[in-house]
Amino acid sequence: MSIAVVGALVFVLTTVAPPHWLTHFGGGSGFSDVGSGQQVTDDQLRWKCQAAANPDTDAHCEAVALLDSIQTLWKGEAGARYKPVPVVFFRGRPQSACQLAGHSGLPFYCHTDRTVYIDLDFYDSLDNRLARGYVLAHEYAHSQQPGTLSGDRSTELQADCEAGAWASHSTLLSTVSGQPLLANVSEEDIAAALAAAGRIDDHDNLPPLEQKAVGDEFNRRIEIVPRKDFSHGTAQDRENALRTGLSAGVLKKCPTTGW
């Protein structure tokens, strides 16, 4: 990635955020103000962050930082091809154009209204910043993929790879105080991100037959299927894709095919 793009990433975070607030969060996202059946947009998160009594520990501010870094990476690499999309955090059932039958409490991207949806019950359970960023980056990657299909193994692994490309830049991002978004990307961070990925779909530790949500966002249902048919790839597939992105550091190194 070029120095100009990295500079743009730093600029967004330093102009939006007050000093120090990227590095002092504990476990969990802490969206206690969003109740069941409620949702909040990324624009509303910015207002909440600005009104926060203590931005250093505010979950809304952390989410703004993560989203800004993800969106600016895409804008910097894709240029005119980049199409920004809104992100909605929800609890319960989302107000989405994609009517997920029996919604399973997981993050998803809806092609119909071109919006990323993040289930807060799932997001709140993640106690690692890289894992939270991975989930956001993975779903945002789907919003930039062509066509209207998601859930395909290749597109899912491409999204994992692109989330890894985002993570590779997280240690370069800083506030005006010079504090990094992440001091480093450790093996513990990678393991936490992969654990979050495993909860979204399949994992090598699953039995040969398992329940799985199948179908697209318009007709989601639960079936018993062989593990080899899972759409997101095996745990090793996902780790390989994430590490490919981490190593490459650029989105264009994450093709749809070839996984």
CSV table of C-alpha atoms in Angstrom, one decimal:
chain,number,residue,atom,x,y,z
A,1,MET,CA,0.0,0.0,0.0
A,2,SER,CA,1.3,3.4,-0.8
A,3,ILE,CA,2.4,6.0,1.7
A,4,ALA,CA,-0.3,8.3,0.5
A,5,VAL,CA,-3.1,5.9,1.4
A,6,VAL,CA,-1.6,5.3,4.9
A,7,GLY,CA,-1.4,9.0,5.3
A,8,ALA,CA,-5.1,9.3,4.4
A,9,LEU,CA,-6.0,6.7,7.0
A,10,VAL,CA,-4.1,8.5,9.7
A,11,PHE,CA,-5.8,11.8,8.6
A,12,VAL,CA,-9.3,10.4,9.0
A,13,LEU,CA,-8.7,9.1,12.5
A,14,THR,CA,-6.9,12.2,13.7
A,15,THR,CA,-9.5,14.6,12.5
A,16,VAL,CA,-12.5,12.7,13.7
A,17,ALA,CA,-11.3,11.4,17.1
A,18,PRO,CA,-10.0,13.1,20.2
A,19,PRO,CA,-6.5,12.1,21.4
A,20,HIS,CA,-5.9,8.8,23.1
A,21,TRP,CA,-9.3,7.2,22.6
A,22,LEU,CA,-8.2,4.3,20.4
A,23,THR,CA,-6.0,2.5,22.9
A,24,HIS,CA,-7.9,2.3,26.3
A,25,PHE,CA,-10.8,0.0,25.7
A,26,GLY,CA,-11.4,-3.2,27.7
A,27,GLY,CA,-13.2,-6.3,26.7
A,28,GLY,CA,-16.6,-6.2,24.9
A,29,SER,CA,-18.0,-3.4,22.9
A,30,GLY,CA,-20.4,-2.1,25.5
A,31,PHE,CA,-23.4,-0.9,23.4
A,32,SER,CA,-25.7,-1.0,26.4
A,33,ASP,CA,-27.7,2.0,25.1
A,34,VAL,CA,-29.1,-0.1,22.2
A,35,GLY,CA,-32.0,-2.2,23.5
A,36,SER,CA,-33.8,-5.2,21.9
A,37,GLY,CA,-35.5,-4.3,18.7
A,38,GLN,CA,-33.4,-1.1,18.3
A,39,GLN,CA,-30.6,-0.2,15.9
A,40,VAL,CA,-28.1,2.6,15.4
A,41,THR,CA,-26.4,3.8,12.2
A,42,ASP,CA,-22.7,4.6,11.8
A,43,ASP,CA,-23.7,8.3,11.5
A,44,GLN,CA,-25.5,8.1,14.8
A,45,LEU,CA,-22.4,6.5,16.3
A,46,ARG,CA,-20.4,9.6,15.5
A,47,TRP,CA,-22.9,11.8,17.4
A,48,LYS,CA,-22.8,9.4,20.3
A,49,CYS,CA,-19.0,9.5,20.3
A,50,GLN,CA,-18.9,13.3,20.2
A,51,ALA,CA,-21.3,13.4,23.2
A,52,ALA,CA,-19.4,10.8,25.1
A,53,ALA,CA,-18.4,11.8,28.7
A,54,ASN,CA,-15.2,9.8,28.4
A,55,PRO,CA,-14.2,9.1,24.7
A,56,ASP,CA,-11.2,7.2,25.9
A,57,THR,CA,-13.4,4.3,27.0
A,58,ASP,CA,-16.5,4.8,24.8
A,59,ALA,CA,-17.5,1.8,22.6
A,60,HIS,CA,-19.1,4.1,20.0
A,61,CYS,CA,-15.8,5.9,19.5
A,62,GLU,CA,-14.0,2.6,19.0
A,63,ALA,CA,-16.5,1.5,16.4
A,64,VAL,CA,-16.1,4.8,14.5
A,65,ALA,CA,-12.4,4.4,14.4
A,66,LEU,CA,-12.6,0.8,13.1
A,67,LEU,CA,-15.1,1.8,10.4
A,68,ASP,CA,-13.2,4.9,9.4
A,69,SER,CA,-10.0,2.9,8.9
A,70,ILE,CA,-11.8,0.2,6.9
A,71,GLN,CA,-13.7,2.6,4.7
A,72,THR,CA,-10.6,4.8,4.1
A,73,LEU,CA,-8.6,1.7,3.1
A,74,TRP,CA,-11.2,0.8,0.5
A,75,LYS,CA,-11.4,4.4,-0.8
A,76,GLY,CA,-7.6,4.7,-1.1
A,77,GLU,CA,-7.2,1.5,-3.0
A,78,ALA,CA,-10.4,1.3,-5.1
A,79,GLY,CA,-10.6,5.0,-6.0
A,80,ALA,CA,-13.5,5.8,-8.3
A,81,ARG,CA,-14.7,2.2,-8.0
A,82,TYR,CA,-15.3,2.5,-4.3
A,83,LYS,CA,-18.9,2.7,-3.3
A,84,PRO,CA,-19.4,3.6,0.4
A,85,VAL,CA,-22.3,1.8,2.2
A,86,PRO,CA,-23.9,2.5,5.6
A,87,VAL,CA,-23.4,0.2,8.6
A,88,VAL,CA,-26.2,-0.5,11.0
A,89,PHE,CA,-25.7,-2.0,14.5
A,90,PHE,CA,-28.8,-3.8,15.8
A,91,ARG,CA,-30.1,-5.9,18.6
A,92,GLY,CA,-32.9,-8.3,18.0
A,93,ARG,CA,-34.3,-8.4,14.5
A,94,PRO,CA,-32.9,-5.7,12.1
A,95,GLN,CA,-35.1,-3.4,10.0
A,96,SER,CA,-33.5,-4.6,6.8
A,97,ALA,CA,-34.7,-5.1,3.2
A,98,CYS,CA,-33.4,-8.6,3.5
A,99,GLN,CA,-35.9,-10.6,5.5
A,100,LEU,CA,-33.8,-13.3,7.2
A,101,ALA,CA,-36.1,-16.1,8.1
A,102,GLY,CA,-35.3,-17.2,11.7
A,103,HIS,CA,-32.5,-14.6,12.0
A,104,SER,CA,-29.6,-16.4,13.7
A,105,GLY,CA,-28.0,-13.4,15.4
A,106,LEU,CA,-25.1,-12.9,13.1
A,107,PRO,CA,-23.6,-10.0,11.1
A,108,PHE,CA,-24.5,-9.9,7.4
A,109,TYR,CA,-24.5,-7.7,4.3
A,110,CYS,CA,-27.8,-7.1,2.5
A,111,HIS,CA,-27.5,-6.6,-1.2
A,112,THR,CA,-31.0,-5.3,-1.5
A,113,ASP,CA,-30.5,-2.1,0.5
A,114,ARG,CA,-26.7,-2.2,0.2
A,115,THR,CA,-26.2,-2.0,4.0
A,116,VAL,CA,-23.9,-3.9,6.4
A,117,TYR,CA,-25.7,-5.1,9.5
A,118,ILE,CA,-23.9,-6.0,12.7
A,119,ASP,CA,-25.8,-7.9,15.4
A,120,LEU,CA,-24.8,-6.4,18.8
A,121,ASP,CA,-25.4,-9.5,20.8
A,122,PHE,CA,-22.7,-11.2,18.7
A,123,TYR,CA,-20.4,-8.1,18.5
A,124,ASP,CA,-20.7,-7.4,22.3
A,125,SER,CA,-19.4,-10.9,23.0
A,126,LEU,CA,-16.1,-10.3,21.2
A,127,ASP,CA,-13.5,-9.2,23.8
A,128,ASN,CA,-10.7,-8.5,21.3
A,129,ARG,CA,-10.4,-5.4,19.2
A,130,LEU,CA,-8.9,-7.1,16.1
A,131,ALA,CA,-11.8,-9.6,16.2
A,132,ARG,CA,-14.3,-6.8,16.2
A,133,GLY,CA,-12.4,-5.1,13.4
A,134,TYR,CA,-12.2,-8.3,11.5
A,135,VAL,CA,-16.0,-8.8,11.7
A,136,LEU,CA,-16.6,-5.3,10.4
A,137,ALA,CA,-14.0,-5.5,7.7
A,138,HIS,CA,-15.3,-8.9,6.5
A,139,GLU,CA,-18.9,-7.8,6.1
A,140,TYR,CA,-17.7,-4.5,4.5
A,141,ALA,CA,-15.7,-6.4,2.0
A,142,HIS,CA,-18.9,-8.1,0.9
A,143,SER,CA,-20.4,-4.7,0.1
A,144,GLN,CA,-17.6,-4.1,-2.4
A,145,GLN,CA,-17.9,-7.5,-4.2
A,146,PRO,CA,-19.6,-7.4,-7.6
A,147,GLY,CA,-22.9,-9.2,-8.2
A,148,THR,CA,-25.7,-10.1,-5.8
A,149,LEU,CA,-24.4,-13.4,-4.3
A,150,SER,CA,-22.8,-13.9,-1.0
A,151,GLY,CA,-22.2,-17.0,1.1
A,152,ASP,CA,-20.2,-18.6,-1.8
A,153,ARG,CA,-16.9,-20.1,-0.5
A,154,SER,CA,-14.7,-18.0,-2.8
A,155,THR,CA,-16.4,-14.7,-1.9
A,156,GLU,CA,-16.3,-15.5,1.8
A,157,LEU,CA,-12.6,-16.4,1.7
A,158,GLN,CA,-11.9,-13.2,-0.4
A,159,ALA,CA,-13.6,-11.2,2.4
A,160,ASP,CA,-11.5,-13.0,5.0
A,161,CYS,CA,-8.4,-12.1,3.0
A,162,GLU,CA,-9.5,-8.4,2.7
A,163,ALA,CA,-10.2,-8.3,6.4
A,164,GLY,CA,-6.6,-9.5,6.8
A,165,ALA,CA,-5.3,-6.7,4.5
A,166,TRP,CA,-7.1,-4.2,6.7
A,167,ALA,CA,-5.6,-5.7,9.9
A,168,SER,CA,-2.1,-5.3,8.4
A,169,HIS,CA,-2.5,-1.6,8.5
A,170,SER,CA,-4.1,-1.3,12.0
A,171,THR,CA,-0.7,-0.8,13.6
A,172,LEU,CA,0.1,2.2,11.3
A,173,LEU,CA,-3.0,4.1,12.3
A,174,SER,CA,-2.8,6.7,15.0
A,175,THR,CA,-4.4,9.7,16.6
A,176,VAL,CA,-2.8,13.1,16.9
A,177,SER,CA,-1.2,11.9,20.1
A,178,GLY,CA,0.6,9.2,18.2
A,179,GLN,CA,-1.2,6.3,19.9
A,180,PRO,CA,-1.8,3.3,17.6
A,181,LEU,CA,-5.1,1.6,16.8
A,182,LEU,CA,-3.4,-1.6,17.7
A,183,ALA,CA,0.1,-1.8,19.2
A,184,ASN,CA,0.7,-5.0,17.2
A,185,VAL,CA,-1.1,-7.8,15.6
A,186,SER,CA,-0.3,-10.8,17.8
A,187,GLU,CA,-1.0,-14.5,17.3
A,188,GLU,CA,-3.6,-14.1,20.1
A,189,ASP,CA,-5.3,-11.4,18.0
A,190,ILE,CA,-5.3,-13.6,15.0
A,191,ALA,CA,-6.7,-16.5,17.0
A,192,ALA,CA,-9.5,-14.3,18.3
A,193,ALA,CA,-10.4,-13.1,14.8
A,194,LEU,CA,-10.5,-16.7,13.6
A,195,ALA,CA,-12.6,-17.7,16.6
A,196,ALA,CA,-15.1,-15.0,15.6
A,197,ALA,CA,-15.0,-16.4,12.0
A,198,GLY,CA,-15.7,-19.9,13.3
A,199,ARG,CA,-18.8,-18.7,15.1
A,200,ILE,CA,-20.2,-17.1,11.9
A,201,ASP,CA,-20.0,-20.4,10.0
A,202,ASP,CA,-18.0,-23.6,9.9
A,203,HIS,CA,-14.9,-24.8,11.8
A,204,ASP,CA,-12.8,-27.9,11.6
A,205,ASN,CA,-13.9,-28.9,15.1
A,206,LEU,CA,-17.5,-29.3,14.0
A,207,PRO,CA,-18.8,-32.8,13.6
A,208,PRO,CA,-19.2,-34.3,10.1
A,209,LEU,CA,-22.9,-33.4,10.1
A,210,GLU,CA,-24.1,-30.2,11.6
A,211,GLN,CA,-26.9,-27.6,11.4
A,212,LYS,CA,-26.2,-24.8,9.0
A,213,ALA,CA,-28.0,-21.7,7.7
A,214,VAL,CA,-28.3,-22.1,3.9
A,215,GLY,CA,-29.8,-20.0,1.2
A,216,ASP,CA,-29.4,-16.3,0.4
A,217,GLU,CA,-30.6,-13.4,2.4
A,218,PHE,CA,-34.1,-13.6,1.0
A,219,ASN,CA,-34.7,-17.3,2.0
A,220,ARG,CA,-32.5,-18.4,4.9
A,221,ARG,CA,-33.3,-21.8,6.4
A,222,ILE,CA,-31.6,-24.4,8.6
A,223,GLU,CA,-30.6,-27.7,7.2
A,224,ILE,CA,-28.4,-30.6,8.3
A,225,VAL,CA,-25.5,-30.8,5.9
A,226,PRO,CA,-22.1,-32.5,5.6
A,227,ARG,CA,-19.3,-30.2,6.9
A,228,LYS,CA,-17.6,-30.3,3.5
A,229,ASP,CA,-20.5,-28.4,2.0
A,230,PHE,CA,-20.2,-25.4,4.4
A,231,SER,CA,-19.9,-22.3,2.3
A,232,HIS,CA,-17.3,-20.3,4.2
A,233,GLY,CA,-14.5,-22.9,3.8
A,234,THR,CA,-12.8,-24.9,6.6
A,235,ALA,CA,-11.1,-23.3,9.5
A,236,GLN,CA,-7.7,-23.8,7.8
A,237,ASP,CA,-9.1,-22.2,4.6
A,238,ARG,CA,-10.1,-19.2,6.6
A,239,GLU,CA,-6.9,-18.9,8.4
A,240,ASN,CA,-4.9,-19.2,5.2
A,241,ALA,CA,-7.1,-16.4,3.6
A,242,LEU,CA,-6.7,-14.1,6.7
A,243,ARG,CA,-2.9,-14.6,6.8
A,244,THR,CA,-2.7,-14.0,3.0
A,245,GLY,CA,-4.3,-10.6,3.5
A,246,LEU,CA,-2.1,-9.8,6.5
A,247,SER,CA,1.0,-10.7,4.5
A,248,ALA,CA,0.0,-8.9,1.3
A,249,GLY,CA,-1.4,-5.8,3.0
A,250,VAL,CA,-3.3,-4.8,-0.2
A,251,LEU,CA,-6.9,-5.6,-1.2
A,252,LYS,CA,-6.0,-6.4,-4.8
A,253,LYS,CA,-4.0,-9.4,-3.6
A,254,CYS,CA,-7.3,-11.1,-2.5
A,255,PRO,CA,-8.9,-12.4,-5.7
A,256,THR,CA,-12.3,-14.1,-5.7
A,257,THR,CA,-11.0,-17.3,-7.3
A,258,GLY,CA,-8.1,-19.5,-6.5
A,259,TRP,CA,-8.9,-20.3,-3.0
